[in-house]
PDB file of C-alpha atoms in Angstrom:
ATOM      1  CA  UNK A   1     -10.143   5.960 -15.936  1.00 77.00           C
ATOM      2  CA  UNK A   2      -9.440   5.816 -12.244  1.00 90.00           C
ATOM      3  CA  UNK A   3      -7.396   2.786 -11.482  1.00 95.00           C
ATOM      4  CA  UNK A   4      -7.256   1.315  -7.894  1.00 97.00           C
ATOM      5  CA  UNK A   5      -5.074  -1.329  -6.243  1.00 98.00           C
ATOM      6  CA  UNK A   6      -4.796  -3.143  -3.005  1.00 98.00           C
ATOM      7  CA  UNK A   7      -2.027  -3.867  -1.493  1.00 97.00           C
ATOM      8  CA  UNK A   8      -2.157  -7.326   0.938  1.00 95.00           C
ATOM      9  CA  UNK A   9      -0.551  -9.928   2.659  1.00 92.00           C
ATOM     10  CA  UNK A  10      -1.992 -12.462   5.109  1.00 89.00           C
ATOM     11  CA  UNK A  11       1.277 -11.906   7.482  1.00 84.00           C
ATOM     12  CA  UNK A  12       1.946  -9.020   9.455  1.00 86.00           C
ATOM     13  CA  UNK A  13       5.111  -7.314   9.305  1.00 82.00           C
ATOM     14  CA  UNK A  14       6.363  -7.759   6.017  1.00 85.00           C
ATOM     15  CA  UNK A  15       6.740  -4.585   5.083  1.00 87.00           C
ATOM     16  CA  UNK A  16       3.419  -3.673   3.307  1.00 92.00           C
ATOM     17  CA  UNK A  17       2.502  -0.163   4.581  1.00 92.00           C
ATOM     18  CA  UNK A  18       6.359   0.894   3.479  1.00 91.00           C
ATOM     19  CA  UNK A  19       5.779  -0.495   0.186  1.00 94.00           C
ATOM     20  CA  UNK A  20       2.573   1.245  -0.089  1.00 95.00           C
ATOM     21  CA  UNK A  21       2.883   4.474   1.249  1.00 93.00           C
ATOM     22  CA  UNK A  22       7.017   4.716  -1.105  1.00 93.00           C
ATOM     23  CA  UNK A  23       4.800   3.364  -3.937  1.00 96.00           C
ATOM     24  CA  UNK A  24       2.486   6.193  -3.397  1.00 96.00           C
ATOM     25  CA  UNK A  25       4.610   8.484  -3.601  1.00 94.00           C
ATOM     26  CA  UNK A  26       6.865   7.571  -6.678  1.00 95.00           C
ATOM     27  CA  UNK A  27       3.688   7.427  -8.253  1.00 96.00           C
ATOM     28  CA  UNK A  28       2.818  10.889  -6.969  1.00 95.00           C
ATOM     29  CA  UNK A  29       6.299  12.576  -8.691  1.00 93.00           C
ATOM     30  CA  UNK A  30       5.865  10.310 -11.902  1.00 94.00           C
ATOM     31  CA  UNK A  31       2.757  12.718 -12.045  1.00 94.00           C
ATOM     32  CA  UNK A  32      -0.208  10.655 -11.508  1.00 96.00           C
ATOM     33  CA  UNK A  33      -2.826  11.836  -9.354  1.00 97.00           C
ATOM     34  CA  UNK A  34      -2.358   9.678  -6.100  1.00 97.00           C
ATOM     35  CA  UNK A  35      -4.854   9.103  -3.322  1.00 97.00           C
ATOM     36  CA  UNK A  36      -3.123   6.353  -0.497  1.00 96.00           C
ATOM     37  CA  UNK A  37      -6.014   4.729   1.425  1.00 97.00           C
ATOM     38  CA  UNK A  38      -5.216   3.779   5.116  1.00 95.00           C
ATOM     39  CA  UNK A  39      -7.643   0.627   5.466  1.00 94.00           C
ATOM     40  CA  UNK A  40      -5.931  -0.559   8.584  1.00 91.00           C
ATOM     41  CA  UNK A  41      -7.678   0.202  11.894  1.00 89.00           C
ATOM     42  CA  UNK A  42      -4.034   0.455  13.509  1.00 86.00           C
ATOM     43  CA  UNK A  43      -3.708   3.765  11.209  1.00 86.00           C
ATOM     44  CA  UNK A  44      -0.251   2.196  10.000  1.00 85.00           C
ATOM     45  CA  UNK A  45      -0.133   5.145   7.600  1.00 87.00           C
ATOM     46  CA  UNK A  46      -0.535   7.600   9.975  1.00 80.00           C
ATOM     47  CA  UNK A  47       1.775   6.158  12.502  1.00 80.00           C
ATOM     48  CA  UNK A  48       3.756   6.042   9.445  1.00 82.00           C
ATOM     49  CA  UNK A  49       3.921   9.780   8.762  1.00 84.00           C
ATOM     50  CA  UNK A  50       4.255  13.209  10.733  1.00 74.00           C
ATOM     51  CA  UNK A  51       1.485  14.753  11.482  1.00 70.00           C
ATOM     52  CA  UNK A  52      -1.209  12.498   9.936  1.00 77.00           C
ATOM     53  CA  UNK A  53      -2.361   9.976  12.839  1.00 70.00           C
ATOM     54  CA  UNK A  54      -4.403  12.117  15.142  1.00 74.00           C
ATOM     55  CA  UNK A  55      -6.363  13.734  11.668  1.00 81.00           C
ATOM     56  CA  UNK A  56      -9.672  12.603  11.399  1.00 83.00           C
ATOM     57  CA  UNK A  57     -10.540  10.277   8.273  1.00 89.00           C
ATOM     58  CA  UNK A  58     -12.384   7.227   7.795  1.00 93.00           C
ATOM     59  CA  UNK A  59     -13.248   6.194  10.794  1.00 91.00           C
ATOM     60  CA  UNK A  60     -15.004   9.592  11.995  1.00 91.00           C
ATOM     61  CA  UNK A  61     -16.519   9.863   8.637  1.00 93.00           C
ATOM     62  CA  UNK A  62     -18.358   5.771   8.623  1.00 93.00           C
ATOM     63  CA  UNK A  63     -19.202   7.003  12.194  1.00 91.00           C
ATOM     64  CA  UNK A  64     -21.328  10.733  11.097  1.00 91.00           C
ATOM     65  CA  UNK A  65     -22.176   9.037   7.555  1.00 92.00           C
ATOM     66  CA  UNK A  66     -20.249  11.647   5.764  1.00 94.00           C
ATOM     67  CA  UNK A  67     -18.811  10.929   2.412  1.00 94.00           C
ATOM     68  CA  UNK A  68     -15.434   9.096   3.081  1.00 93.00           C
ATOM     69  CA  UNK A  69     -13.236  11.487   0.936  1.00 95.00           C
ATOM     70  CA  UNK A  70     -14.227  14.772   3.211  1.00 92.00           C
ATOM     71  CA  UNK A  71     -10.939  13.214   5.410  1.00 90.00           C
ATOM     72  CA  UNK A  72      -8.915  13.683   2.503  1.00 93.00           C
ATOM     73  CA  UNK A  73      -5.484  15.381   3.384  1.00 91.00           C
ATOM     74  CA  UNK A  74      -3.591  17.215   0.853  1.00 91.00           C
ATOM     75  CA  UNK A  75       0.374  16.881   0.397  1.00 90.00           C
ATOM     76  CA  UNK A  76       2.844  19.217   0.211  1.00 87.00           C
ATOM     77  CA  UNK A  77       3.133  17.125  -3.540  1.00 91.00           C
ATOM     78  CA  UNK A  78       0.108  18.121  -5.155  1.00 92.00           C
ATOM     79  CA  UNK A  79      -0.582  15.349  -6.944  1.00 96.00           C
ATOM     80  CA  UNK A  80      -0.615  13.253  -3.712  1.00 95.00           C
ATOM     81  CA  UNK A  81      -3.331  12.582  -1.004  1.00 94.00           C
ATOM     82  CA  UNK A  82      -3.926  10.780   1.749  1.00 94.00           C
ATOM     83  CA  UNK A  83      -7.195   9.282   3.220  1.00 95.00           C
ATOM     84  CA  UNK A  84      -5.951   7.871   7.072  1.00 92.00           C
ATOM     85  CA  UNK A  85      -7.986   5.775   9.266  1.00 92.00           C
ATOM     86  CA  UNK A  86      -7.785   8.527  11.859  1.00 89.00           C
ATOM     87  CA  UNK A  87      -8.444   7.239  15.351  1.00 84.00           C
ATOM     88  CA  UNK A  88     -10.763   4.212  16.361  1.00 84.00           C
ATOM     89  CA  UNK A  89     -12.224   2.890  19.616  1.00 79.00           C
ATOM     90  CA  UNK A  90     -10.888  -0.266  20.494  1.00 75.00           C
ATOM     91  CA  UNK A  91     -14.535  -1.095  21.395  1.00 67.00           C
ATOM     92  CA  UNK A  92     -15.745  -0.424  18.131  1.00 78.00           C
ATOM     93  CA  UNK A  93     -13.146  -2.322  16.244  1.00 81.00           C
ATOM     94  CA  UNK A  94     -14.990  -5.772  15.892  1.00 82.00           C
ATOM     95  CA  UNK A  95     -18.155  -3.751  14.117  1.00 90.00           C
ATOM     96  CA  UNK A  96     -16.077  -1.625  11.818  1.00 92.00           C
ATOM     97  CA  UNK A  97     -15.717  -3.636   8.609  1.00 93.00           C
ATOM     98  CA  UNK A  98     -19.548  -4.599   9.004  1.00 94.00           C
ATOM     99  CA  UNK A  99     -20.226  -0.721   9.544  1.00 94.00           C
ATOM    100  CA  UNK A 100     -17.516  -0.449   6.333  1.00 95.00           C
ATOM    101  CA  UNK A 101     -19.568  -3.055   4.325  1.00 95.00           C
ATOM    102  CA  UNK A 102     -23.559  -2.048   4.817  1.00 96.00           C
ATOM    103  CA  UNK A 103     -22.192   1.622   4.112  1.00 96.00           C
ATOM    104  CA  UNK A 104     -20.133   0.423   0.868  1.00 96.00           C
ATOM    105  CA  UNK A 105     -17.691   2.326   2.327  1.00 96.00           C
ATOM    106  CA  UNK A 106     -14.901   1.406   0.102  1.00 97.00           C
ATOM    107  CA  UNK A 107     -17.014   1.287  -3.703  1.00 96.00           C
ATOM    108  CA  UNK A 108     -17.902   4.844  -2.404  1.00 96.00           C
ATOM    109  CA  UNK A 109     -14.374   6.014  -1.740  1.00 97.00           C
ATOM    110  CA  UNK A 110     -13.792   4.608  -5.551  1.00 97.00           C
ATOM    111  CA  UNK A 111     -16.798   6.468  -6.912  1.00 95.00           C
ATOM    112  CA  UNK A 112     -16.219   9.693  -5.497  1.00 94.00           C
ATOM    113  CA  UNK A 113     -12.411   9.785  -6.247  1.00 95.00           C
ATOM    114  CA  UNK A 114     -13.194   9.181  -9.944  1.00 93.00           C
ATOM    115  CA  UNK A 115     -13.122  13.121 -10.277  1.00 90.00           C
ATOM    116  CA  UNK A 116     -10.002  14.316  -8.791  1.00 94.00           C
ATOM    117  CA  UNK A 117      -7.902  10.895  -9.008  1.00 97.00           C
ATOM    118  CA  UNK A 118      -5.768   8.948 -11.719  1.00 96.00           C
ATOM    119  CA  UNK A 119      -4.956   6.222  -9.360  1.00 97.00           C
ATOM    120  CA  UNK A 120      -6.623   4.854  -5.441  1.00 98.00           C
ATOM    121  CA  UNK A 121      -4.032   2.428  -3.972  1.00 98.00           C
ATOM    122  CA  UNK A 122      -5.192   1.254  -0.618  1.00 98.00           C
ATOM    123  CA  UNK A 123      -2.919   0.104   2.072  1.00 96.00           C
ATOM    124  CA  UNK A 124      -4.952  -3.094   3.881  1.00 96.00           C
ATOM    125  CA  UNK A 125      -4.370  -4.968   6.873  1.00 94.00           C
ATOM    126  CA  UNK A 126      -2.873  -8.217   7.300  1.00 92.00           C
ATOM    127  CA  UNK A 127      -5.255 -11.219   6.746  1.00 92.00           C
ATOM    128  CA  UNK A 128      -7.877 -12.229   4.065  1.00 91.00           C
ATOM    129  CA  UNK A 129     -10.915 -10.887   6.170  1.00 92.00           C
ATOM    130  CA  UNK A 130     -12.227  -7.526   7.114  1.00 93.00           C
ATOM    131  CA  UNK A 131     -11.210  -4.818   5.563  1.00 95.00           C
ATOM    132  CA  UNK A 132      -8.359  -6.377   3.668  1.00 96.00           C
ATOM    133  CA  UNK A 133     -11.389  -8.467   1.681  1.00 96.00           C
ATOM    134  CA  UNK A 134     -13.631  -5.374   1.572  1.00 96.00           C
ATOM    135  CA  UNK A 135     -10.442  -3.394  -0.340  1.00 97.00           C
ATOM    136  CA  UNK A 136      -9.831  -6.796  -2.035  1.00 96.00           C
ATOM    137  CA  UNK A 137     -13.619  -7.266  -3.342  1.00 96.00           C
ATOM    138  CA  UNK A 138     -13.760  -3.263  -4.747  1.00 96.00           C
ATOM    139  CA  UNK A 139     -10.330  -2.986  -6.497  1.00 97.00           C
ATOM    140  CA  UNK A 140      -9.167  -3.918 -10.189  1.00 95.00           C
ATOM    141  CA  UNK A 141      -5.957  -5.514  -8.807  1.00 96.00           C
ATOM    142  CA  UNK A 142      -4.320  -6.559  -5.731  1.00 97.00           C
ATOM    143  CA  UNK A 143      -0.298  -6.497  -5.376  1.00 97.00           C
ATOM    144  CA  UNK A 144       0.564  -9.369  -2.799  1.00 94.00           C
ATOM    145  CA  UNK A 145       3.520  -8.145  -0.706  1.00 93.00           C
ATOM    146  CA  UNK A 146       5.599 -11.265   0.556  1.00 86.00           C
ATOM    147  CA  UNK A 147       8.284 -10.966   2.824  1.00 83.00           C
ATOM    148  CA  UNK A 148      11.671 -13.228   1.816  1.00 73.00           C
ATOM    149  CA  UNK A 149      11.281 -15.666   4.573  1.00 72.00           C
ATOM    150  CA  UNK A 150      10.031 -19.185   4.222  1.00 69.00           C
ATOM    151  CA  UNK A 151       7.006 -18.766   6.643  1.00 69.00           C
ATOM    152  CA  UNK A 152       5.452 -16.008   4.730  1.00 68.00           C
ATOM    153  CA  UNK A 153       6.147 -17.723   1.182  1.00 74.00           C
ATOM    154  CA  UNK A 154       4.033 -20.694   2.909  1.00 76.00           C
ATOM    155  CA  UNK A 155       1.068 -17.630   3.631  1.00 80.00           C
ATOM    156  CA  UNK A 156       1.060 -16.632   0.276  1.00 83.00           C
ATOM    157  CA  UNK A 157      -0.874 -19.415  -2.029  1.00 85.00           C
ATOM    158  CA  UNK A 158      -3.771 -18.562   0.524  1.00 90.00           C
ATOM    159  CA  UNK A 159      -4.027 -14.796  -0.392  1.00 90.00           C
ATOM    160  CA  UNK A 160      -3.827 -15.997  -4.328  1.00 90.00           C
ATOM    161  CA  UNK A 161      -6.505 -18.685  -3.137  1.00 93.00           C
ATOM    162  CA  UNK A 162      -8.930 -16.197  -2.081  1.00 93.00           C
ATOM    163  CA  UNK A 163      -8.205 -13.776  -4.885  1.00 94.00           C
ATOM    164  CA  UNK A 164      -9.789 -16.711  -6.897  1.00 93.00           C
ATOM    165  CA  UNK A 165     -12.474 -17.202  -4.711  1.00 95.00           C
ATOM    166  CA  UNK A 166     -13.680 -13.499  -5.054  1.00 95.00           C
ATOM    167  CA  UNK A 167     -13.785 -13.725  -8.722  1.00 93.00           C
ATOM    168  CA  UNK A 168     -15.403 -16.921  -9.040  1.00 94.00           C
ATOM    169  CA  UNK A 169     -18.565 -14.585  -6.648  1.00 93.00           C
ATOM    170  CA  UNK A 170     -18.235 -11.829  -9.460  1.00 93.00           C
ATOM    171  CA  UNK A 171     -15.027  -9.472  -8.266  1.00 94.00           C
ATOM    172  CA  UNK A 172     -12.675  -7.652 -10.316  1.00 92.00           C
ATOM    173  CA  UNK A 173      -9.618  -8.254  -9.091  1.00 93.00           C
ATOM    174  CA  UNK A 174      -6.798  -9.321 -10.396  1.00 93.00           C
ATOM    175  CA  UNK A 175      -3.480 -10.403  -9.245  1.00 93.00           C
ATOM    176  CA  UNK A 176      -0.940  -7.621 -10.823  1.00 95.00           C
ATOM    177  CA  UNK A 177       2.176  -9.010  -8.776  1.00 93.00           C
ATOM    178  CA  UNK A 178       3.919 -10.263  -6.287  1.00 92.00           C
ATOM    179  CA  UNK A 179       7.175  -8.104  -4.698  1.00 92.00           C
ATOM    180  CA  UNK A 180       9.397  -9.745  -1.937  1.00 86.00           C
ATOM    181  CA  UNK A 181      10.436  -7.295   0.931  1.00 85.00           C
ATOM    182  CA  UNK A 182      13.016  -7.271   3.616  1.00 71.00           C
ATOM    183  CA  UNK A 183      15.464  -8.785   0.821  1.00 64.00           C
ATOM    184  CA  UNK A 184      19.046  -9.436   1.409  1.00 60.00           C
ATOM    185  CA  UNK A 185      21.613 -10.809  -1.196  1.00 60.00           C
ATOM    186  CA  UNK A 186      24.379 -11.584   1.821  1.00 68.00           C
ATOM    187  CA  UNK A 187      21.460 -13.560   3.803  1.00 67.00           C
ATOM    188  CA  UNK A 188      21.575 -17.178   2.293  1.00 72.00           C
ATOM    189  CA  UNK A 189      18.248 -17.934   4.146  1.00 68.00           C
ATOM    190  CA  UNK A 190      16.565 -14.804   2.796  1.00 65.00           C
ATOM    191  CA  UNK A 191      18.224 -15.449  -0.961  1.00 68.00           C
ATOM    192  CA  UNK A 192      16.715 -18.626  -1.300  1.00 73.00           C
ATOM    193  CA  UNK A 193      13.711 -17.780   0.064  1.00 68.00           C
ATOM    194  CA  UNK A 194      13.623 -15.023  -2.729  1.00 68.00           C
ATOM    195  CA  UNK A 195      15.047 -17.532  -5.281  1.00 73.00           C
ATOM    196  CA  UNK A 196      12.362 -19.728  -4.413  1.00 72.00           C
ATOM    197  CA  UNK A 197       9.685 -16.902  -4.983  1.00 72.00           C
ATOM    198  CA  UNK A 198      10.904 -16.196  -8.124  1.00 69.00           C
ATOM    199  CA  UNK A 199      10.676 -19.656  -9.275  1.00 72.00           C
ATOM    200  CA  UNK A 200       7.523 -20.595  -8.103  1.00 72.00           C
ATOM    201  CA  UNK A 201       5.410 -17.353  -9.389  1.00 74.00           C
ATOM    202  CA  UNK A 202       7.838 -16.552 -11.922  1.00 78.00           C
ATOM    203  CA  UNK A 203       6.527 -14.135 -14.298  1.00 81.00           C
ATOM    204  CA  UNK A 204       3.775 -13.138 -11.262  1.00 88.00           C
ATOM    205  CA  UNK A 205       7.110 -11.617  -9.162  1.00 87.00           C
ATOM    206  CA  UNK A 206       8.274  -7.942  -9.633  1.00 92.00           C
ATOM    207  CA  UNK A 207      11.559  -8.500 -11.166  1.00 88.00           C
ATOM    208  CA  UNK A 208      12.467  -5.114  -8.395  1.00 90.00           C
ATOM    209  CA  UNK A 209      12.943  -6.676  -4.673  1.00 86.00           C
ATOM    210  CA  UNK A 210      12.551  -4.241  -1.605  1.00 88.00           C
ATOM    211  CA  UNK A 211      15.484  -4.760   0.506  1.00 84.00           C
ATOM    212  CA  UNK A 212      16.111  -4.542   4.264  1.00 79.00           C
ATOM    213  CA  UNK A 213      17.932  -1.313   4.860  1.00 77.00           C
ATOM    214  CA  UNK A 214      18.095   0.468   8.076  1.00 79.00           C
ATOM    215  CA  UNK A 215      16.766   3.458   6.190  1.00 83.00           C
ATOM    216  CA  UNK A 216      13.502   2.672   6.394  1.00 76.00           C
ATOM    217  CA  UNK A 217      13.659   2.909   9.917  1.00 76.00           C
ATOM    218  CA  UNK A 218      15.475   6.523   9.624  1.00 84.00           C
ATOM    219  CA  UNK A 219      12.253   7.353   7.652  1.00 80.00           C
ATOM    220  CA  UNK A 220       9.319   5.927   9.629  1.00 77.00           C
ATOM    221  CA  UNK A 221      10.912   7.890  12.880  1.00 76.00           C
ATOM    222  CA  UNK A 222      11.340  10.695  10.676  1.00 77.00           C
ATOM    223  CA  UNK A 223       7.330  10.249   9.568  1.00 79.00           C
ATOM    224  CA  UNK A 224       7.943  10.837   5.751  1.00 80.00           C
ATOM    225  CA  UNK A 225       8.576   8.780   2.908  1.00 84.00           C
ATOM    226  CA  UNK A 226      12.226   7.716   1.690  1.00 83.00           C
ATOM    227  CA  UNK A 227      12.212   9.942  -0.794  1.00 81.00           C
ATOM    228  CA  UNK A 228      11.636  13.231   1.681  1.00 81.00           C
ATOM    229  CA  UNK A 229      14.225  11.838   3.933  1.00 77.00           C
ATOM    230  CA  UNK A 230      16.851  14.890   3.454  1.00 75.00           C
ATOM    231  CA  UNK A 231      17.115  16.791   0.387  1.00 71.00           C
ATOM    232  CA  UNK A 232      19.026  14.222  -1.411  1.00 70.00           C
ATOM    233  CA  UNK A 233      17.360  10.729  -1.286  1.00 69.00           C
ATOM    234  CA  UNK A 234      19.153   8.301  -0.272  1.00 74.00           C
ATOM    235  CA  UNK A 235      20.366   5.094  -2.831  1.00 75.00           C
ATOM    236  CA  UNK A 236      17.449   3.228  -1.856  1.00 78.00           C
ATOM    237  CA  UNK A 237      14.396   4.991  -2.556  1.00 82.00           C
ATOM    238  CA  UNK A 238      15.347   4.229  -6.375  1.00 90.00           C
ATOM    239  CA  UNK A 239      14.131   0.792  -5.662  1.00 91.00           C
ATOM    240  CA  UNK A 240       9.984   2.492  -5.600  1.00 93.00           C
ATOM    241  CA  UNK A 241      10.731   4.031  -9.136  1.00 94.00           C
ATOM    242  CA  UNK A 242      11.851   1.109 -10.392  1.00 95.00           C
ATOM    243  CA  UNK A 243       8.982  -0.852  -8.793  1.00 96.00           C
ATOM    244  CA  UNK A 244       6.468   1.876 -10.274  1.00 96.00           C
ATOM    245  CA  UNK A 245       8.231   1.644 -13.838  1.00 96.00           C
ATOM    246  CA  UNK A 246       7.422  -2.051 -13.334  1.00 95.00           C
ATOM    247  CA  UNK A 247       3.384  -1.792 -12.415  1.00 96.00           C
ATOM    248  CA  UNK A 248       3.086   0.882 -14.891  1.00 94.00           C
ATOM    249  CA  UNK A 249       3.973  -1.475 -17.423  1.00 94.00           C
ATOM    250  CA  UNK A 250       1.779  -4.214 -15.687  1.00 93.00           C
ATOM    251  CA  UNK A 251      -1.077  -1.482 -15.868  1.00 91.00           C
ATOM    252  CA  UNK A 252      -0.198  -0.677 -19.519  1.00 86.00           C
ATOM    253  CA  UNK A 253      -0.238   2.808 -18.608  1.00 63.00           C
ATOM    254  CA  UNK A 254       2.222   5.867 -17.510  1.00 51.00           C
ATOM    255  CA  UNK A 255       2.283   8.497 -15.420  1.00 48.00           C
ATOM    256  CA  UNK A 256       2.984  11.517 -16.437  1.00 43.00           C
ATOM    257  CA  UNK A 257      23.100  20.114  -2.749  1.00 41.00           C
ATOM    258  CA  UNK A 258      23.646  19.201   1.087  1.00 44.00           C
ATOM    259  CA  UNK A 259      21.542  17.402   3.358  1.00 46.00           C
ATOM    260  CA  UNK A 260      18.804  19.462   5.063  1.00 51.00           C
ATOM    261  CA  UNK A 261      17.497  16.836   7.065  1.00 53.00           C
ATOM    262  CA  UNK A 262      13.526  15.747   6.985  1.00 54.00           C
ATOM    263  CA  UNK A 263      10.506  17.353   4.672  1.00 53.00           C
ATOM    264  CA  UNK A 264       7.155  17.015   6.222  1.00 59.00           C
ATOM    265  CA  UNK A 265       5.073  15.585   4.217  1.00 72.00           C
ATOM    266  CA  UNK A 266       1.735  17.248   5.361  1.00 70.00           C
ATOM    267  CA  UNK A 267       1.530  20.588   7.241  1.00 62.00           C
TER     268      UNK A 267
END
C-alpha cells in the first residue's frame, strides 16, 4: 500500500523543504519507491535542486487538464522521483489551489502513483490554507516541521489544531511527528527552545533534531541533496537516516575515496 505524508509548518523558513527533499532521498537509498511532491507555488524544490525549476510539472499540467504525474521527473536514483511545481504566473496564483481543489488535483496524484510508488511525501507551503490544507486533507499523516525558536513553537499548537479540525470533517490524517530544525546544542536560546519541544509533545517529537550547519547551504547552491554533495557525504546527512529509521518505525514499516565535488541529481 502506497503511503503518503505531508510535510507542514505554519512558519516560513524553518527548514521544511530541506527536511523534505533529504527525507526523500534517504528514503529513496533505504529502497523505497519515492515520489517528492513540490506543492509550493514558489517551486522551493526546484529552486532547491539543479536543473529541476524551469521543468514543467503541476502547474502546466492543472492548466491543460493532464494527469498530474505526466510531470514526473526521474532521478539519477531510480527509486526516486520528483513531481515540481514548475513555473506559475503570479497572476494566476490566487486561483491555483481552487483550480487544485475542483480538479482533485492532489487525491489524483495519490491514485495514480499507487502503481509505480511505495511512498508520496509532499513538500507544502507554509500556512494552514491552500495547498498546504489540500496536501493536509488527502494524506495519511502529516510530519509538523518546527523550527527551535520560541516564535515558531508558539505557531505550532495551530497546525495540530487544524489537523483535528480536518478529522473531525472526515480526513485521514494523522499527526506522525514533530522534528525541530535549525538546532544548536551551543545556542542556549535554541536548546531550550528544543528542550521545551521535547517536553511539551514528548513522545509526538522525533527523538533525531536537524541541526543548523552551514552545509545545507553548500548543498542548496550546489542544487542536490546532502547526501550527493561530493562523493563522500558529509557527517551531517546521517541525521536524514536516522530521521527515516525513526518514521519507518512510526509507519511500522521498512524500506528495503576523495571528494569529486557535486552529483546532479537529475540530467
Amino acid at each position: 500500500m502506497t503511503r503518503s505524508i505531508a510535510f507542514a509548518s505554519l512558519k516560513g523558513g524553518v527548514g521544511k523543504t530541506t527536511v523534505a527533499l533529504n527525507c526523500a532521498f534517504a528514503f529513496a537509498r533505504r529502497g523505497a519507491r519515492t515520489l517528492l511532491v513540490d506543492t509550493d507555488l514558489q517551486g522551493a524544490i526546484g529552486m532547491s535542486l539543479d536543473g529541476v525549476s524551469d521543468r514543467p510539472g503541476l502547474a502546466a499540467s492543472l492548466a491543460r487538464g493532464a494527469p498530474p504525474l505526466e510531470g514526473v521527473v526521474k532521478t539519477r536514483l531510480p527509486e526516486l522521483c520528483l513531481l515540481p511545481m514548475g513555473p506559475v504566473d503570479a497572476l494566476d496564483e490566487d486561483r491555483f489551489s481552487v483550480n487544485a481543489r475542483e480538479a482533485n488535483l492532489v487525491g489524483r496524484i495519490l491514485e495514480q502513483g499507487q502503481r509505480d510508488f511505495d511512498l508520496v511525501l509532499f513538500d507544502t507551503p507554509a500556512g494552514l490554507g491552500g495547498m498546504s490544507r489540500l496536501a493536509m486533507e488527502e494524506v495519511d499523516s502529516v510530519i509538523a516541521v518546527a523550527q527551535c525558536e520560541p516564535l515558531a513553537l508558539r505557531a505550532l499548537p495551530r497546525l495540530l489544531e487544524m489537523l483535528a479540525r480536518l478529522r473531525e470533517i472526515g480526513a485521514a490524517c494523522s499527526l506522525l511527528g514533530v522534528v525541530g530544525t535549525m538546532s544548536s546544542f551551543r545556542d542556549p536560546v535554541m536548546l531550550a527552545s528544543l528542550e521545551e519541544l521535547w517536553s511539551l509533545y514528548r513522545d509526538q517529537v522525533f527523538d533525531t533534531a536537524v541541526p543548523r550547519d552551514s552545509t545545507f547551504l553548500q548543498a542548496s547552491r550546489a542544487g542536490v541533496p546532502l547526501g550527493l554533495l561530493s562523493r563522500r557525504p558529509p557527517a551531517v546527512s546521517a541525521v536524514f537516516d536516522k530521521l527515516v529509521a525513526e518514521i519507518e518505525e512510526r509507519l511500522g514499516t521498512t524500506a528495503g575515496g576523495e571528494d569529486d565535488g557535486p552529483i546532479r541529481l537529475v540530467d
